[in-house]
mmCIF file of C-alpha atoms in Angstrom:
data_model
loop_
_atom_site.group_PDB
_atom_site.id
_atom_site.type_symbol
_atom_site.label_atom_id
_atom_site.label_comp_id
_atom_site.label_asym_id
_atom_site.label_seq_id
_atom_site.Cartn_x
_atom_site.Cartn_y
_atom_site.Cartn_z
ATOM 1 C CA UNK A 23 55.775 6.200 -37.330
ATOM 2 C CA UNK A 24 53.786 6.896 -34.010
ATOM 3 C CA UNK A 25 55.983 7.595 -30.971
ATOM 4 C CA UNK A 26 55.614 4.917 -28.180
ATOM 5 C CA UNK A 27 53.969 5.727 -24.657
ATOM 6 C CA UNK A 28 57.495 4.746 -23.190
ATOM 7 C CA UNK A 29 59.131 7.365 -25.414
ATOM 8 C CA UNK A 30 56.432 9.938 -24.531
ATOM 9 C CA UNK A 31 57.058 9.382 -21.011
ATOM 10 C CA UNK A 32 60.833 9.764 -21.311
ATOM 11 C CA UNK A 33 60.427 12.973 -23.217
ATOM 12 C CA UNK A 34 58.017 14.513 -20.379
ATOM 13 C CA UNK A 35 59.778 17.163 -18.109
ATOM 14 C CA UNK A 36 59.048 17.869 -14.516
ATOM 15 C CA UNK A 37 56.245 20.472 -15.469
ATOM 16 C CA UNK A 38 54.491 17.597 -17.498
ATOM 17 C CA UNK A 39 54.598 15.366 -14.483
ATOM 18 C CA UNK A 40 53.126 17.999 -12.226
ATOM 19 C CA UNK A 41 50.303 18.796 -14.768
ATOM 20 C CA UNK A 42 49.730 15.103 -15.327
ATOM 21 C CA UNK A 43 49.584 14.620 -11.474
ATOM 22 C CA UNK A 44 47.145 17.535 -10.744
ATOM 23 C CA UNK A 45 44.845 16.324 -13.458
ATOM 24 C CA UNK A 46 44.647 12.835 -11.792
ATOM 25 C CA UNK A 47 43.871 14.481 -8.298
ATOM 26 C CA UNK A 48 40.986 16.473 -9.925
ATOM 27 C CA UNK A 49 39.605 13.570 -11.623
ATOM 28 C CA UNK A 50 39.628 11.548 -8.362
ATOM 29 C CA UNK A 51 37.996 14.505 -6.237
ATOM 30 C CA UNK A 52 35.358 14.974 -9.048
ATOM 31 C CA UNK A 53 34.624 11.181 -8.883
ATOM 32 C CA UNK A 54 34.269 11.307 -5.143
ATOM 33 C CA UNK A 55 32.008 14.183 -5.328
ATOM 34 C CA UNK A 56 29.726 12.239 -7.743
ATOM 35 C CA UNK A 57 29.649 9.350 -5.402
ATOM 36 C CA UNK A 58 28.988 11.179 -2.585
ATOM 37 C CA UNK A 59 25.949 12.998 -4.307
ATOM 38 C CA UNK A 60 24.557 9.588 -5.510
ATOM 39 C CA UNK A 61 24.791 7.946 -2.159
ATOM 40 C CA UNK A 62 23.171 10.968 -0.310
ATOM 41 C CA UNK A 63 20.187 10.832 -2.891
ATOM 42 C CA UNK A 64 19.940 6.915 -2.645
ATOM 43 C CA UNK A 65 19.915 6.900 1.145
ATOM 44 C CA UNK A 66 16.680 7.907 3.137
ATOM 45 C CA UNK A 67 16.462 11.167 4.569
ATOM 46 C CA UNK A 68 14.179 12.121 7.264
ATOM 47 C CA UNK A 69 14.641 15.923 6.549
ATOM 48 C CA UNK A 70 13.910 15.201 2.907
ATOM 49 C CA UNK A 71 10.754 13.221 3.796
ATOM 50 C CA UNK A 72 9.321 15.716 6.054
ATOM 51 C CA UNK A 73 9.975 18.436 3.321
ATOM 52 C CA UNK A 74 7.994 16.267 0.835
ATOM 53 C CA UNK A 75 5.236 15.832 3.267
ATOM 54 C CA UNK A 76 4.977 19.471 3.681
ATOM 55 C CA UNK A 77 4.193 19.801 -0.093
ATOM 56 C CA UNK A 78 0.740 18.276 0.713
ATOM 57 C CA UNK A 79 -0.214 20.246 3.830
ATOM 58 C CA UNK A 80 -1.484 23.637 4.350
ATOM 59 C CA UNK A 81 0.443 26.334 6.534
ATOM 60 C CA UNK A 82 -2.695 26.448 8.849
ATOM 61 C CA UNK A 83 -2.029 22.592 9.675
ATOM 62 C CA UNK A 84 1.351 21.630 8.500
ATOM 63 C CA UNK A 85 1.445 18.271 10.712
ATOM 64 C CA UNK A 86 -1.780 16.863 8.842
ATOM 65 C CA UNK A 87 -2.178 15.692 5.329
ATOM 66 C CA UNK A 88 -5.955 16.031 4.474
ATOM 67 C CA UNK A 89 -8.045 15.049 1.468
ATOM 68 C CA UNK A 90 -6.811 17.838 -0.674
ATOM 69 C CA UNK A 91 -3.168 16.981 -0.122
ATOM 70 C CA UNK A 92 -4.016 13.164 -0.448
ATOM 71 C CA UNK A 93 -5.561 13.800 -3.947
ATOM 72 C CA UNK A 94 -2.277 15.559 -4.914
ATOM 73 C CA UNK A 95 -0.219 12.891 -3.487
ATOM 74 C CA UNK A 96 -1.883 10.107 -5.425
ATOM 75 C CA UNK A 97 -1.709 12.292 -8.546
ATOM 76 C CA UNK A 98 2.042 12.675 -8.130
ATOM 77 C CA UNK A 99 2.878 9.132 -7.623
ATOM 78 C CA UNK A 100 0.279 8.057 -10.581
ATOM 79 C CA UNK A 101 -2.069 6.284 -8.388
ATOM 80 C CA UNK A 102 -5.921 6.376 -8.030
ATOM 81 C CA UNK A 103 -6.927 7.020 -4.343
ATOM 82 C CA UNK A 104 -9.435 4.085 -4.451
ATOM 83 C CA UNK A 105 -6.520 1.883 -5.718
ATOM 84 C CA UNK A 106 -5.833 -1.104 -2.957
ATOM 85 C CA UNK A 107 -2.220 -0.059 -3.013
ATOM 86 C CA UNK A 108 -3.014 3.055 -1.079
ATOM 87 C CA UNK A 109 -4.526 0.843 1.746
ATOM 88 C CA UNK A 110 -1.340 -1.047 1.958
ATOM 89 C CA UNK A 111 0.471 2.152 2.157
ATOM 90 C CA UNK A 112 -1.781 3.444 4.976
ATOM 91 C CA UNK A 113 -1.473 0.034 6.826
ATOM 92 C CA UNK A 114 2.330 0.341 6.687
ATOM 93 C CA UNK A 115 2.050 3.977 8.222
ATOM 94 C CA UNK A 116 -0.462 2.459 10.654
ATOM 95 C CA UNK A 117 -2.777 5.464 9.622
ATOM 96 C CA UNK A 118 -5.872 5.944 11.987
ATOM 97 C CA UNK A 119 -8.183 7.740 9.644
ATOM 98 C CA UNK A 120 -9.084 7.127 5.734
ATOM 99 C CA UNK A 121 -8.022 10.322 3.723
ATOM 100 C CA UNK A 122 -5.465 11.615 6.354
ATOM 101 C CA UNK A 123 -2.060 11.105 7.235
ATOM 102 C CA UNK A 124 -0.264 12.768 10.160
ATOM 103 C CA UNK A 125 3.492 13.369 9.983
ATOM 104 C CA UNK A 126 4.062 10.765 12.425
ATOM 105 C CA UNK A 127 2.239 8.122 10.342
ATOM 106 C CA UNK A 128 3.982 9.389 7.290
ATOM 107 C CA UNK A 129 7.389 9.110 8.729
ATOM 108 C CA UNK A 130 6.658 5.615 10.238
ATOM 109 C CA UNK A 131 5.531 4.119 7.016
ATOM 110 C CA UNK A 132 8.010 5.738 4.536
ATOM 111 C CA UNK A 133 11.096 5.186 6.632
ATOM 112 C CA UNK A 134 10.188 1.602 7.029
ATOM 113 C CA UNK A 135 10.159 1.400 3.001
ATOM 114 C CA UNK A 136 12.993 3.746 2.770
ATOM 115 C CA UNK A 137 11.025 6.333 0.469
ATOM 116 C CA UNK A 138 11.704 10.216 0.502
ATOM 117 C CA UNK A 139 10.850 11.074 -3.125
ATOM 118 C CA UNK A 140 8.111 10.273 -5.659
ATOM 119 C CA UNK A 141 10.407 8.241 -7.703
ATOM 120 C CA UNK A 142 11.279 5.948 -4.771
ATOM 121 C CA UNK A 143 7.929 5.218 -3.916
ATOM 122 C CA UNK A 144 6.953 4.512 -7.403
ATOM 123 C CA UNK A 145 9.529 2.065 -7.540
ATOM 124 C CA UNK A 146 7.877 0.349 -4.276
ATOM 125 C CA UNK A 147 4.285 0.151 -5.654
ATOM 126 C CA UNK A 148 4.730 -3.379 -6.740
ATOM 127 C CA UNK A 149 6.303 -4.571 -3.677
ATOM 128 C CA UNK A 150 3.413 -3.008 -1.892
ATOM 129 C CA UNK A 151 0.911 -4.665 -3.977
ATOM 130 C CA UNK A 152 2.772 -8.019 -3.642
ATOM 131 C CA UNK A 153 2.035 -8.063 0.154
ATOM 132 C CA UNK A 154 -1.520 -8.604 -0.697
ATOM 133 C CA UNK A 155 -0.413 -12.204 -2.197
ATOM 134 C CA UNK A 156 1.015 -13.071 1.494
ATOM 135 C CA UNK A 157 -1.707 -14.692 3.404
ATOM 136 C CA UNK A 158 -0.382 -13.323 6.624
ATOM 137 C CA UNK A 159 0.223 -9.812 5.282
ATOM 138 C CA UNK A 160 -3.325 -9.967 3.688
ATOM 139 C CA UNK A 161 -5.171 -11.050 6.855
ATOM 140 C CA UNK A 162 -3.369 -8.156 8.731
ATOM 141 C CA UNK A 163 -4.267 -5.600 6.021
ATOM 142 C CA UNK A 164 -7.890 -6.760 5.992
ATOM 143 C CA UNK A 165 -8.345 -6.598 9.849
ATOM 144 C CA UNK A 166 -6.720 -3.200 9.707
ATOM 145 C CA UNK A 167 -8.984 -2.014 6.873
ATOM 146 C CA UNK A 168 -11.900 -2.402 9.342
ATOM 147 C CA UNK A 169 -11.032 0.235 11.899
ATOM 148 C CA UNK A 170 -9.285 2.404 9.143
ATOM 149 C CA UNK A 171 -12.372 2.769 7.023
ATOM 150 C CA UNK A 172 -15.270 2.939 9.764
ATOM 151 C CA UNK A 173 -16.613 5.996 11.181
ATOM 152 C CA UNK A 174 -14.555 6.628 14.512
ATOM 153 C CA UNK A 175 -17.889 7.789 15.904
ATOM 154 C CA UNK A 176 -19.316 4.339 15.392
ATOM 155 C CA UNK A 177 -18.357 1.055 16.641
ATOM 156 C CA UNK A 178 -19.570 -0.636 13.531
ATOM 157 C CA UNK A 179 -19.034 -0.074 9.777
ATOM 158 C CA UNK A 180 -21.816 1.214 7.765
ATOM 159 C CA UNK A 181 -22.837 -0.955 4.796
ATOM 160 C CA UNK A 182 -22.044 1.103 2.108
ATOM 161 C CA UNK A 183 -18.498 1.581 3.197
ATOM 162 C CA UNK A 184 -18.307 -2.319 3.954
ATOM 163 C CA UNK A 185 -19.410 -3.259 0.639
ATOM 164 C CA UNK A 186 -16.751 -0.854 -0.865
ATOM 165 C CA UNK A 187 -13.863 -2.229 1.181
ATOM 166 C CA UNK A 188 -15.036 -5.879 0.781
ATOM 167 C CA UNK A 189 -15.075 -5.253 -2.902
ATOM 168 C CA UNK A 190 -11.588 -3.795 -2.898
ATOM 169 C CA UNK A 191 -10.164 -6.488 -0.900
ATOM 170 C CA UNK A 192 -12.081 -9.504 -1.916
ATOM 171 C CA UNK A 193 -13.816 -8.932 -5.234
ATOM 172 C CA UNK A 194 -11.242 -10.376 -7.455
ATOM 173 C CA UNK A 195 -10.368 -13.373 -4.997
ATOM 174 C CA UNK A 196 -13.674 -14.748 -3.656
ATOM 175 C CA UNK A 197 -15.778 -16.721 -6.052
ATOM 176 C CA UNK A 198 -19.018 -15.970 -4.024
ATOM 177 C CA UNK A 199 -18.479 -12.266 -3.560
ATOM 178 C CA UNK A 200 -20.892 -11.367 -6.089
ATOM 179 C CA UNK A 201 -23.745 -13.592 -4.425
ATOM 180 C CA UNK A 202 -22.553 -12.155 -0.980
ATOM 181 C CA UNK A 203 -22.876 -8.625 -2.223
ATOM 182 C CA UNK A 204 -26.405 -9.216 -3.552
ATOM 183 C CA UNK A 205 -27.318 -11.016 -0.302
ATOM 184 C CA UNK A 206 -26.466 -7.781 1.621
ATOM 185 C CA UNK A 207 -28.488 -5.801 -0.727
ATOM 186 C CA UNK A 208 -31.401 -7.762 0.159
ATOM 187 C CA UNK A 209 -30.790 -8.400 3.786
ATOM 188 C CA UNK A 210 -31.746 -6.393 6.975
ATOM 189 C CA UNK A 211 -28.205 -5.640 7.831
ATOM 190 C CA UNK A 212 -27.508 -1.885 7.821
ATOM 191 C CA UNK A 213 -23.774 -2.368 9.612
ATOM 192 C CA UNK A 214 -21.151 -4.891 9.702
ATOM 193 C CA UNK A 215 -19.365 -5.442 13.014
ATOM 194 C CA UNK A 216 -15.888 -6.482 13.367
ATOM 195 C CA UNK A 217 -16.535 -10.055 14.268
ATOM 196 C CA UNK A 218 -18.704 -10.573 11.043
ATOM 197 C CA UNK A 219 -15.908 -8.494 9.214
ATOM 198 C CA UNK A 220 -13.315 -11.064 10.246
ATOM 199 C CA UNK A 221 -15.399 -14.061 9.592
ATOM 200 C CA UNK A 222 -16.344 -13.151 6.091
ATOM 201 C CA UNK A 223 -12.550 -13.500 5.536
ATOM 202 C CA UNK A 224 -12.604 -16.874 6.995
ATOM 203 C CA UNK A 225 -15.504 -17.980 5.162
ATOM 204 C CA UNK A 226 -14.069 -16.712 1.741
ATOM 205 C CA UNK A 227 -10.889 -18.655 2.574
ATOM 206 C CA UNK A 228 -12.122 -22.015 3.694
ATOM 207 C CA UNK A 229 -15.759 -22.729 2.538
ATOM 208 C CA UNK A 230 -16.056 -24.251 -0.811
ATOM 209 C CA UNK A 231 -18.034 -22.669 -3.794
ATOM 210 C CA UNK A 232 -20.788 -25.399 -3.460
ATOM 211 C CA UNK A 233 -20.864 -25.014 0.222
ATOM 212 C CA UNK A 234 -20.319 -28.485 0.731
ATOM 213 C CA UNK A 235 -18.005 -28.062 3.694
ATOM 214 C CA UNK A 236 -20.235 -25.380 5.752
ATOM 215 C CA UNK A 237 -21.203 -26.593 8.983
ATOM 216 C CA UNK A 238 -24.455 -25.065 10.275
ATOM 217 C CA UNK A 239 -23.591 -26.152 13.773
ATOM 218 C CA UNK A 240 -20.318 -24.211 13.276
ATOM 219 C CA UNK A 241 -19.529 -20.869 15.417
ATOM 220 C CA UNK A 242 -20.290 -18.856 12.115
ATOM 221 C CA UNK A 243 -22.019 -15.448 12.887
ATOM 222 C CA UNK A 244 -25.620 -15.787 12.271
ATOM 223 C CA UNK A 245 -25.348 -13.264 9.113
ATOM 224 C CA UNK A 246 -23.322 -16.077 7.337
ATOM 225 C CA UNK A 247 -25.839 -18.754 8.212
ATOM 226 C CA UNK A 248 -28.473 -16.501 6.603
ATOM 227 C CA UNK A 249 -26.343 -16.178 3.667
ATOM 228 C CA UNK A 250 -25.774 -19.755 3.081
ATOM 229 C CA UNK A 251 -29.513 -20.502 3.622
ATOM 230 C CA UNK A 252 -30.284 -17.443 1.166
ATOM 231 C CA UNK A 253 -27.955 -18.857 -1.499
ATOM 232 C CA UNK A 254 -29.288 -22.394 -1.151
ATOM 233 C CA UNK A 255 -32.936 -20.974 -1.834
ATOM 234 C CA UNK A 256 -31.552 -18.653 -4.664
ATOM 235 C CA UNK A 257 -29.954 -21.766 -6.443
ATOM 236 C CA UNK A 258 -32.859 -23.995 -5.733
ATOM 237 C CA UNK A 259 -35.183 -21.304 -7.271
ATOM 238 C CA UNK A 260 -32.801 -20.874 -10.428
ATOM 239 C CA UNK A 261 -33.019 -24.734 -10.881
ATOM 240 C CA UNK A 262 -36.757 -24.692 -10.885
ATOM 241 C CA UNK A 263 -36.941 -21.880 -13.308
ATOM 242 C CA UNK A 264 -34.740 -23.546 -15.636
#
């Protein structure tokens, strides 16, 4: 018949009590160390964030993450450089130039989303993508994209870059995007200015696919007046041919 715990305790001597107490203390101390280590890793560390940044910079310019470092960073986090989530991340950093992050920009953006490791930023990718579904955030990201992507020596954005950025931001959400892209291909326009850029978003959000609520006397840029005229003529031609 097994002895009960009460009888075991009664049979323990002073030395047994000391050993039992010492073991409890070691267990408590070990548990405390594990908790502290976990807490340290889970909390944001600027020092760790800077060390991570330096993995993507060169000794010649440790304060700037350039195209080569950007490619490695994207590879590490499992995202293509052309993925729209990279634009959202750049917006969070308020990065000035496409393909580059300064240390100040890096710290600004990653401290806001509390990321200082690859795993942490991977866990935030869905959150960053979700910002595109918020109208206010999307409008801010869209407006930011213009100055971010354009050549800083030019006031306007070249058409090739503009079309790529419009595809990235509006391609999946604007029913008339393919027609607008085709219009740009056949138009006289070689650049897009900021007023045109901002109005393209408003047009995509407010004008019906059949253009029935488009006001020709409204304050739209001439580019969009010409697009509407071009689209109506194209549809009329398609109807005649059919």
